[in-house]
């Protein structure tokens, strides 16, 4: 009796010990996955990755803006009301007084000539999904023709 | 100067506690832990910071309020300085956020000033800097944002041992260091901090508290 149970305990212990690296590995893997999800967006070149690379340094990772310097894109009515001006703003920049979320901004946003029309489209669809109207059609090529 | 005194204090505290036998088992480790927390990590003084350089170069720039800024402004002050430009798309917006944290931490400390140089004076005129400072909502007397002849500004960056140069391929057209430099009251460089890393800037804010004491 005692023998059996003690040997089964030993067996159990052995099995747990054997499984430990797997458990640890799984934990590390999950933690790594979580950390990665927080810092590096899933796919390079995706809308969220492009936003993180080209927009968030000013507008904030969550589009929250900064003081009266960088407007909060999460609260911009352009996304829902006037998305056709977005490609022009992204490519050629923006200056002069604007009102976002009831606050006045009067700064200079530099244009970004490195982004292709496809990349601009992915950034816009990322912003629309988070803060705007995701059902709006996005026609970057056409909209770019009308830049002032 | 301050370290030996603290160490001495810690030694005495431990000695006394070890005489109280009933609580030795629990109290002593606790006391050790306590003294470690209290003195162990926080006994740095300004003497622990090597002198990394001396600011001997003269300068004369103009700030966002169109006032002339020379070394006289920083006489008997500790200051933090950096190089940026208002339309920089990459690291400057992050540096600005971090410098704003420093600003908030030293806003009410008369002995500490901030000095940001634009490396793009052609675009960043006094009016542009004023508008940028207004967007941040900062006070000129505490945080000077200066412009001037570009070669003078580049020479000053070099004097602080920071890189700043024109570079067509870089986003925005310039390559420059993202460091914040800590300069003490004797115009000696006492620290470099990565102005894009919030933990490095946490350290800068802590170190400023040491240097601002007369």
PDB file of N, CA and C in Angstrom, chain B residues 20-98:
ATOM      1  N   UNK B  20      17.911  44.071  20.966  1.00  0.00           N
ATOM      2  CA  UNK B  20      16.533  43.773  21.375  1.00  0.00           C
ATOM      3  C   UNK B  20      16.205  42.346  20.985  1.00  0.00           C
ATOM      4  N   UNK B  21      16.579  41.408  21.886  1.00  0.00           N
ATOM      5  CA  UNK B  21      16.504  40.003  21.503  1.00  0.00           C
ATOM      6  C   UNK B  21      15.116  39.502  21.127  1.00  0.00           C
ATOM      7  N   UNK B  22      14.031  39.896  21.834  1.00  0.00           N
ATOM      8  CA  UNK B  22      12.752  39.241  21.527  1.00  0.00           C
ATOM      9  C   UNK B  22      12.331  39.405  20.072  1.00  0.00           C
ATOM     10  N   UNK B  23      12.693  40.498  19.485  1.00  0.00           N
ATOM     11  CA  UNK B  23      12.171  40.710  18.138  1.00  0.00           C
ATOM     12  C   UNK B  23      13.224  40.472  17.079  1.00  0.00           C
ATOM     13  N   UNK B  24      14.336  39.871  17.482  1.00  0.00           N
ATOM     14  CA  UNK B  24      15.461  39.773  16.565  1.00  0.00           C
ATOM     15  C   UNK B  24      15.073  39.068  15.254  1.00  0.00           C
ATOM     16  N   UNK B  25      14.364  37.942  15.437  1.00  0.00           N
ATOM     17  CA  UNK B  25      14.062  37.110  14.264  1.00  0.00           C
ATOM     18  C   UNK B  25      13.333  37.863  13.172  1.00  0.00           C
ATOM     19  N   UNK B  26      12.357  38.649  13.571  1.00  0.00           N
ATOM     20  CA  UNK B  26      11.545  39.343  12.576  1.00  0.00           C
ATOM     21  C   UNK B  26      12.072  40.742  12.305  1.00  0.00           C
ATOM     22  N   UNK B  27      12.378  41.439  13.401  1.00  0.00           N
ATOM     23  CA  UNK B  27      12.707  42.855  13.260  1.00  0.00           C
ATOM     24  C   UNK B  27      14.008  43.073  12.509  1.00  0.00           C
ATOM     25  N   UNK B  28      14.988  42.241  12.804  1.00  0.00           N
ATOM     26  CA  UNK B  28      16.288  42.497  12.213  1.00  0.00           C
ATOM     27  C   UNK B  28      16.228  42.436  10.684  1.00  0.00           C
ATOM     28  N   UNK B  29      15.666  41.339  10.154  1.00  0.00           N
ATOM     29  CA  UNK B  29      15.542  41.329   8.675  1.00  0.00           C
ATOM     30  C   UNK B  29      14.718  42.502   8.177  1.00  0.00           C
ATOM     31  N   UNK B  30      13.657  42.794   8.928  1.00  0.00           N
ATOM     32  CA  UNK B  30      12.812  43.916   8.511  1.00  0.00           C
ATOM     33  C   UNK B  30      13.592  45.213   8.524  1.00  0.00           C
ATOM     34  N   UNK B  31      14.368  45.392   9.603  1.00  0.00           N
ATOM     35  CA  UNK B  31      15.146  46.619   9.736  1.00  0.00           C
ATOM     36  C   UNK B  31      16.188  46.714   8.635  1.00  0.00           C
ATOM     37  N   UNK B  32      16.780  45.554   8.331  1.00  0.00           N
ATOM     38  CA  UNK B  32      17.781  45.522   7.269  1.00  0.00           C
ATOM     39  C   UNK B  32      17.145  45.945   5.962  1.00  0.00           C
ATOM     40  N   UNK B  33      15.991  45.357   5.707  1.00  0.00           N
ATOM     41  CA  UNK B  33      15.268  45.650   4.476  1.00  0.00           C
ATOM     42  C   UNK B  33      14.933  47.131   4.426  1.00  0.00           C
ATOM     43  N   UNK B  34      14.449  47.618   5.573  1.00  0.00           N
ATOM     44  CA  UNK B  34      14.039  49.012   5.683  1.00  0.00           C
ATOM     45  C   UNK B  34      15.212  49.944   5.403  1.00  0.00           C
ATOM     46  N   UNK B  35      16.347  49.621   6.054  1.00  0.00           N
ATOM     47  CA  UNK B  35      17.495  50.511   5.877  1.00  0.00           C
ATOM     48  C   UNK B  35      18.016  50.436   4.452  1.00  0.00           C
ATOM     49  N   UNK B  36      17.846  49.255   3.852  1.00  0.00           N
ATOM     50  CA  UNK B  36      18.256  49.118   2.454  1.00  0.00           C
ATOM     51  C   UNK B  36      17.411  50.022   1.570  1.00  0.00           C
ATOM     52  N   UNK B  37      16.089  49.936   1.830  1.00  0.00           N
ATOM     53  CA  UNK B  37      15.165  50.746   1.036  1.00  0.00           C
ATOM     54  C   UNK B  37      15.464  52.218   1.264  1.00  0.00           C
ATOM     55  N   UNK B  38      15.725  52.542   2.550  1.00  0.00           N
ATOM     56  CA  UNK B  38      15.902  53.937   2.909  1.00  0.00           C
ATOM     57  C   UNK B  38      17.227  54.497   2.405  1.00  0.00           C
ATOM     58  N   UNK B  39      18.292  53.747   2.648  1.00  0.00           N
ATOM     59  CA  UNK B  39      19.622  54.291   2.344  1.00  0.00           C
ATOM     60  C   UNK B  39      20.310  53.577   1.187  1.00  0.00           C
ATOM     61  N   UNK B  40      19.933  52.325   0.987  1.00  0.00           N
ATOM     62  CA  UNK B  40      20.679  51.489   0.059  1.00  0.00           C
ATOM     63  C   UNK B  40      20.751  52.056  -1.335  1.00  0.00           C
ATOM     64  N   UNK B  41      19.606  52.481  -1.881  1.00  0.00           N
ATOM     65  CA  UNK B  41      19.612  52.879  -3.276  1.00  0.00           C
ATOM     66  C   UNK B  41      19.749  54.384  -3.414  1.00  0.00           C
ATOM     67  N   UNK B  42      19.481  55.114  -2.358  1.00  0.00           N
ATOM     68  CA  UNK B  42      19.289  56.538  -2.553  1.00  0.00           C
ATOM     69  C   UNK B  42      20.377  57.381  -1.919  1.00  0.00           C
ATOM     70  N   UNK B  43      21.568  56.813  -1.803  1.00  0.00           N
ATOM     71  CA  UNK B  43      22.588  57.603  -1.125  1.00  0.00           C
ATOM     72  C   UNK B  43      23.567  58.235  -2.116  1.00  0.00           C
ATOM     73  N   UNK B  44      23.107  58.485  -3.354  1.00  0.00           N
ATOM     74  CA  UNK B  44      23.976  59.125  -4.318  1.00  0.00           C
ATOM     75  C   UNK B  44      24.051  60.620  -4.041  1.00  0.00           C
ATOM     76  N   UNK B  45      25.196  61.174  -4.266  1.00  0.00           N
ATOM     77  CA  UNK B  45      25.335  62.617  -4.185  1.00  0.00           C
ATOM     78  C   UNK B  45      25.903  63.102  -5.503  1.00  0.00           C
ATOM     79  N   UNK B  46      26.006  64.411  -5.670  1.00  0.00           N
ATOM     80  CA  UNK B  46      26.497  64.929  -6.948  1.00  0.00           C
ATOM     81  C   UNK B  46      27.938  64.487  -7.216  1.00  0.00           C
ATOM     82  N   UNK B  47      28.672  64.141  -6.128  1.00  0.00           N
ATOM     83  CA  UNK B  47      30.059  63.705  -6.313  1.00  0.00           C
ATOM     84  C   UNK B  47      30.152  62.378  -7.069  1.00  0.00           C
ATOM     85  N   UNK B  48      29.053  61.641  -7.095  1.00  0.00           N
ATOM     86  CA  UNK B  48      29.064  60.366  -7.818  1.00  0.00           C
ATOM     87  C   UNK B  48      28.946  60.551  -9.329  1.00  0.00           C
ATOM     88  N   UNK B  49      28.708  61.795  -9.761  1.00  0.00           N
ATOM     89  CA  UNK B  49      28.558  62.054 -11.194  1.00  0.00           C
ATOM     90  C   UNK B  49      29.857  62.628 -11.750  1.00  0.00           C
ATOM     91  N   UNK B  50      30.543  61.896 -12.608  1.00  0.00           N
ATOM     92  CA  UNK B  50      31.783  62.434 -13.151  1.00  0.00           C
ATOM     93  C   UNK B  50      31.515  63.670 -14.013  1.00  0.00           C
ATOM     94  N   UNK B  51      32.504  64.529 -14.092  1.00  0.00           N
ATOM     95  CA  UNK B  51      32.417  65.687 -14.984  1.00  0.00           C
ATOM     96  C   UNK B  51      32.734  65.207 -16.392  1.00  0.00           C
ATOM     97  N   UNK B  52      31.762  65.317 -17.296  1.00  0.00           N
ATOM     98  CA  UNK B  52      31.922  64.743 -18.639  1.00  0.00           C
ATOM     99  C   UNK B  52      32.398  65.777 -19.655  1.00  0.00           C
ATOM    100  N   UNK B  53      32.361  67.031 -19.254  1.00  0.00           N
ATOM    101  CA  UNK B  53      32.794  68.082 -20.167  1.00  0.00           C
ATOM    102  C   UNK B  53      32.534  69.443 -19.538  1.00  0.00           C
ATOM    103  N   UNK B  54      33.058  70.475 -20.179  1.00  0.00           N
ATOM    104  CA  UNK B  54      32.838  71.830 -19.673  1.00  0.00           C
ATOM    105  C   UNK B  54      32.272  72.694 -20.776  1.00  0.00           C
ATOM    106  N   UNK B  55      31.280  73.478 -20.452  1.00  0.00           N
ATOM    107  CA  UNK B  55      30.691  74.374 -21.448  1.00  0.00           C
ATOM    108  C   UNK B  55      31.437  75.699 -21.366  1.00  0.00           C
ATOM    109  N   UNK B  56      32.406  75.867 -22.250  1.00  0.00           N
ATOM    110  CA  UNK B  56      33.222  77.084 -22.211  1.00  0.00           C
ATOM    111  C   UNK B  56      32.890  78.015 -23.364  1.00  0.00           C
ATOM    112  N   UNK B  57      32.153  77.491 -24.352  1.00  0.00           N
ATOM    113  CA  UNK B  57      31.854  78.271 -25.543  1.00  0.00           C
ATOM    114  C   UNK B  57      30.795  79.331 -25.247  1.00  0.00           C
ATOM    115  N   UNK B  58      30.990  80.498 -25.814  1.00  0.00           N
ATOM    116  CA  UNK B  58      30.023  81.572 -25.670  1.00  0.00           C
ATOM    117  C   UNK B  58      28.917  81.396 -26.716  1.00  0.00           C
ATOM    118  N   UNK B  59      27.728  81.859 -26.412  1.00  0.00           N
ATOM    119  CA  UNK B  59      26.670  81.815 -27.428  1.00  0.00           C
ATOM    120  C   UNK B  59      25.722  82.984 -27.232  1.00  0.00           C
ATOM    121  N   UNK B  60      25.027  83.318 -28.309  1.00  0.00           N
ATOM    122  CA  UNK B  60      24.009  84.358 -28.236  1.00  0.00           C
ATOM    123  C   UNK B  60      22.892  83.981 -29.202  1.00  0.00           C
ATOM    124  N   UNK B  61      21.781  83.521 -28.648  1.00  0.00           N
ATOM    125  CA  UNK B  61      20.641  83.103 -29.468  1.00  0.00           C
ATOM    126  C   UNK B  61      19.423  83.943 -29.086  1.00  0.00           C
ATOM    127  N   UNK B  62      18.310  83.707 -29.783  1.00  0.00           N
ATOM    128  CA  UNK B  62      17.091  84.467 -29.501  1.00  0.00           C
ATOM    129  C   UNK B  62      15.988  83.475 -29.174  1.00  0.00           C
ATOM    130  N   UNK B  63      15.222  83.730 -28.111  1.00  0.00           N
ATOM    131  CA  UNK B  63      14.179  82.775 -27.712  1.00  0.00           C
ATOM    132  C   UNK B  63      12.803  83.109 -28.294  1.00  0.00           C
ATOM    133  N   UNK B  64      11.817  82.307 -27.910  1.00  0.00           N
ATOM    134  CA  UNK B  64      10.461  82.431 -28.474  1.00  0.00           C
ATOM    135  C   UNK B  64       9.814  83.777 -28.180  1.00  0.00           C
ATOM    136  N   UNK B  65      10.324  84.502 -27.183  1.00  0.00           N
ATOM    137  CA  UNK B  65       9.800  85.842 -26.894  1.00  0.00           C
ATOM    138  C   UNK B  65      10.702  86.930 -27.453  1.00  0.00           C
ATOM    139  N   UNK B  66      11.579  86.535 -28.365  1.00  0.00           N
ATOM    140  CA  UNK B  66      12.477  87.480 -29.021  1.00  0.00           C
ATOM    141  C   UNK B  66      13.490  88.096 -28.051  1.00  0.00           C
ATOM    142  N   UNK B  67      13.786  87.408 -26.955  1.00  0.00           N
ATOM    143  CA  UNK B  67      14.791  87.883 -26.011  1.00  0.00           C
ATOM    144  C   UNK B  67      16.130  87.230 -26.330  1.00  0.00           C
ATOM    145  N   UNK B  68      17.210  87.992 -26.115  1.00  0.00           N
ATOM    146  CA  UNK B  68      18.549  87.448 -26.346  1.00  0.00           C
ATOM    147  C   UNK B  68      18.897  86.487 -25.206  1.00  0.00           C
ATOM    148  N   UNK B  69      19.384  85.307 -25.579  1.00  0.00           N
ATOM    149  CA  UNK B  69      19.742  84.295 -24.583  1.00  0.00           C
ATOM    150  C   UNK B  69      21.238  84.010 -24.687  1.00  0.00           C
ATOM    151  N   UNK B  70      21.959  84.322 -23.610  1.00  0.00           N
ATOM    152  CA  UNK B  70      23.410  84.083 -23.548  1.00  0.00           C
ATOM    153  C   UNK B  70      23.697  83.261 -22.284  1.00  0.00           C
ATOM    154  N   UNK B  71      24.948  82.876 -22.073  1.00  0.00           N
ATOM    155  CA  UNK B  71      25.256  82.113 -20.854  1.00  0.00           C
ATOM    156  C   UNK B  71      24.848  82.833 -19.568  1.00  0.00           C
ATOM    157  N   UNK B  72      24.714  84.143 -19.624  1.00  0.00           N
ATOM    158  CA  UNK B  72      24.334  84.905 -18.426  1.00  0.00           C
ATOM    159  C   UNK B  72      22.995  84.415 -17.862  1.00  0.00           C
ATOM    160  N   UNK B  73      22.075  84.031 -18.773  1.00  0.00           N
ATOM    161  CA  UNK B  73      20.757  83.562 -18.355  1.00  0.00           C
ATOM    162  C   UNK B  73      20.888  82.326 -17.455  1.00  0.00           C
ATOM    163  N   UNK B  74      21.949  81.538 -17.684  1.00  0.00           N
ATOM    164  CA  UNK B  74      22.088  80.261 -16.977  1.00  0.00           C
ATOM    165  C   UNK B  74      23.073  80.332 -15.820  1.00  0.00           C
ATOM    166  N   UNK B  75      23.522  81.554 -15.528  1.00  0.00           N
ATOM    167  CA  UNK B  75      24.467  81.731 -14.439  1.00  0.00           C
ATOM    168  C   UNK B  75      23.849  81.251 -13.125  1.00  0.00           C
ATOM    169  N   UNK B  76      24.584  80.444 -12.382  1.00  0.00           N
ATOM    170  CA  UNK B  76      24.109  79.890 -11.102  1.00  0.00           C
ATOM    171  C   UNK B  76      22.850  79.045 -11.253  1.00  0.00           C
ATOM    172  N   UNK B  77      22.617  78.515 -12.449  1.00  0.00           N
ATOM    173  CA  UNK B  77      21.468  77.618 -12.658  1.00  0.00           C
ATOM    174  C   UNK B  77      21.967  76.270 -13.144  1.00  0.00           C
ATOM    175  N   UNK B  78      21.182  75.261 -12.824  1.00  0.00           N
ATOM    176  CA  UNK B  78      21.380  73.956 -13.442  1.00  0.00           C
ATOM    177  C   UNK B  78      20.487  73.975 -14.668  1.00  0.00           C
ATOM    178  N   UNK B  79      20.955  73.454 -15.812  1.00  0.00           N
ATOM    179  CA  UNK B  79      20.033  73.425 -16.945  1.00  0.00           C
ATOM    180  C   UNK B  79      20.118  72.131 -17.745  1.00  0.00           C
ATOM    181  N   UNK B  80      19.032  71.872 -18.443  1.00  0.00           N
ATOM    182  CA  UNK B  80      18.944  70.705 -19.318  1.00  0.00           C
ATOM    183  C   UNK B  80      18.799  71.235 -20.733  1.00  0.00           C
ATOM    184  N   UNK B  81      19.592  70.704 -21.661  1.00  0.00           N
ATOM    185  CA  UNK B  81      19.533  71.237 -23.015  1.00  0.00           C
ATOM    186  C   UNK B  81      19.399  70.123 -24.050  1.00  0.00           C
ATOM    187  N   UNK B  82      18.787  70.473 -25.190  1.00  0.00           N
ATOM    188  CA  UNK B  82      18.674  69.517 -26.297  1.00  0.00           C
ATOM    189  C   UNK B  82      18.579  70.253 -27.633  1.00  0.00           C
ATOM    190  N   UNK B  83      18.561  69.486 -28.718  1.00  0.00           N
ATOM    191  CA  UNK B  83      18.499  70.015 -30.078  1.00  0.00           C
ATOM    192  C   UNK B  83      17.352  69.331 -30.809  1.00  0.00           C
ATOM    193  N   UNK B  84      16.512  70.118 -31.474  1.00  0.00           N
ATOM    194  CA  UNK B  84      15.300  69.568 -32.094  1.00  0.00           C
ATOM    195  C   UNK B  84      14.883  70.470 -33.254  1.00  0.00           C
ATOM    196  N   UNK B  85      13.777  70.191 -33.914  1.00  0.00           N
ATOM    197  CA  UNK B  85      13.125  71.177 -34.776  1.00  0.00           C
ATOM    198  C   UNK B  85      11.642  70.887 -34.823  1.00  0.00           C
ATOM    199  N   UNK B  86      10.850  71.934 -35.030  1.00  0.00           N
ATOM    200  CA  UNK B  86       9.406  71.803 -34.783  1.00  0.00           C
ATOM    201  C   UNK B  86       8.705  70.883 -35.765  1.00  0.00           C
ATOM    202  N   UNK B  87       9.237  70.724 -36.978  1.00  0.00           N
ATOM    203  CA  UNK B  87       8.523  69.892 -37.953  1.00  0.00           C
ATOM    204  C   UNK B  87       9.164  68.524 -38.108  1.00  0.00           C
ATOM    205  N   UNK B  88       9.999  68.129 -37.166  1.00  0.00           N
ATOM    206  CA  UNK B  88      10.665  66.830 -37.237  1.00  0.00           C
ATOM    207  C   UNK B  88       9.650  65.731 -36.984  1.00  0.00           C
ATOM    208  N   UNK B  89       9.513  64.792 -37.940  1.00  0.00           N
ATOM    209  CA  UNK B  89       8.460  63.796 -37.823  1.00  0.00           C
ATOM    210  C   UNK B  89       8.828  62.597 -36.951  1.00  0.00           C
ATOM    211  N   UNK B  90      10.124  62.397 -36.699  1.00  0.00           N
ATOM    212  CA  UNK B  90      10.517  61.134 -36.066  1.00  0.00           C
ATOM    213  C   UNK B  90      10.659  61.243 -34.551  1.00  0.00           C
ATOM    214  N   UNK B  91      11.866  61.573 -34.062  1.00  0.00           N
ATOM    215  CA  UNK B  91      12.066  61.484 -32.615  1.00  0.00           C
ATOM    216  C   UNK B  91      11.700  62.746 -31.841  1.00  0.00           C
ATOM    217  N   UNK B  92      11.700  63.931 -32.529  1.00  0.00           N
ATOM    218  CA  UNK B  92      11.491  65.164 -31.759  1.00  0.00           C
ATOM    219  C   UNK B  92      10.157  65.221 -31.021  1.00  0.00           C
ATOM    220  N   UNK B  93       9.048  64.766 -31.669  1.00  0.00           N
ATOM    221  CA  UNK B  93       7.792  64.854 -30.926  1.00  0.00           C
ATOM    222  C   UNK B  93       7.865  64.064 -29.616  1.00  0.00           C
ATOM    223  N   UNK B  94       8.628  62.970 -29.636  1.00  0.00           N
ATOM    224  CA  UNK B  94       8.761  62.168 -28.415  1.00  0.00           C
ATOM    225  C   UNK B  94       9.664  62.893 -27.419  1.00  0.00           C
ATOM    226  N   UNK B  95      10.753  63.496 -27.946  1.00  0.00           N
ATOM    227  CA  UNK B  95      11.623  64.290 -27.063  1.00  0.00           C
ATOM    228  C   UNK B  95      10.832  65.435 -26.432  1.00  0.00           C
ATOM    229  N   UNK B  96       9.979  66.064 -27.235  1.00  0.00           N
ATOM    230  CA  UNK B  96       9.193  67.186 -26.704  1.00  0.00           C
ATOM    231  C   UNK B  96       8.279  66.727 -25.568  1.00  0.00           C
ATOM    232  N   UNK B  97       7.645  65.569 -25.770  1.00  0.00           N
ATOM    233  CA  UNK B  97       6.810  65.032 -24.689  1.00  0.00           C
ATOM    234  C   UNK B  97       7.625  64.804 -23.427  1.00  0.00           C
ATOM    235  N   UNK B  98       8.818  64.216 -23.608  1.00  0.00           N
ATOM    236  CA  UNK B  98       9.652  63.908 -22.454  1.00  0.00           C
ATOM    237  C   UNK B  98      10.175  65.189 -21.802  1.00  0.00           C
TER     238      UNK B  98
END
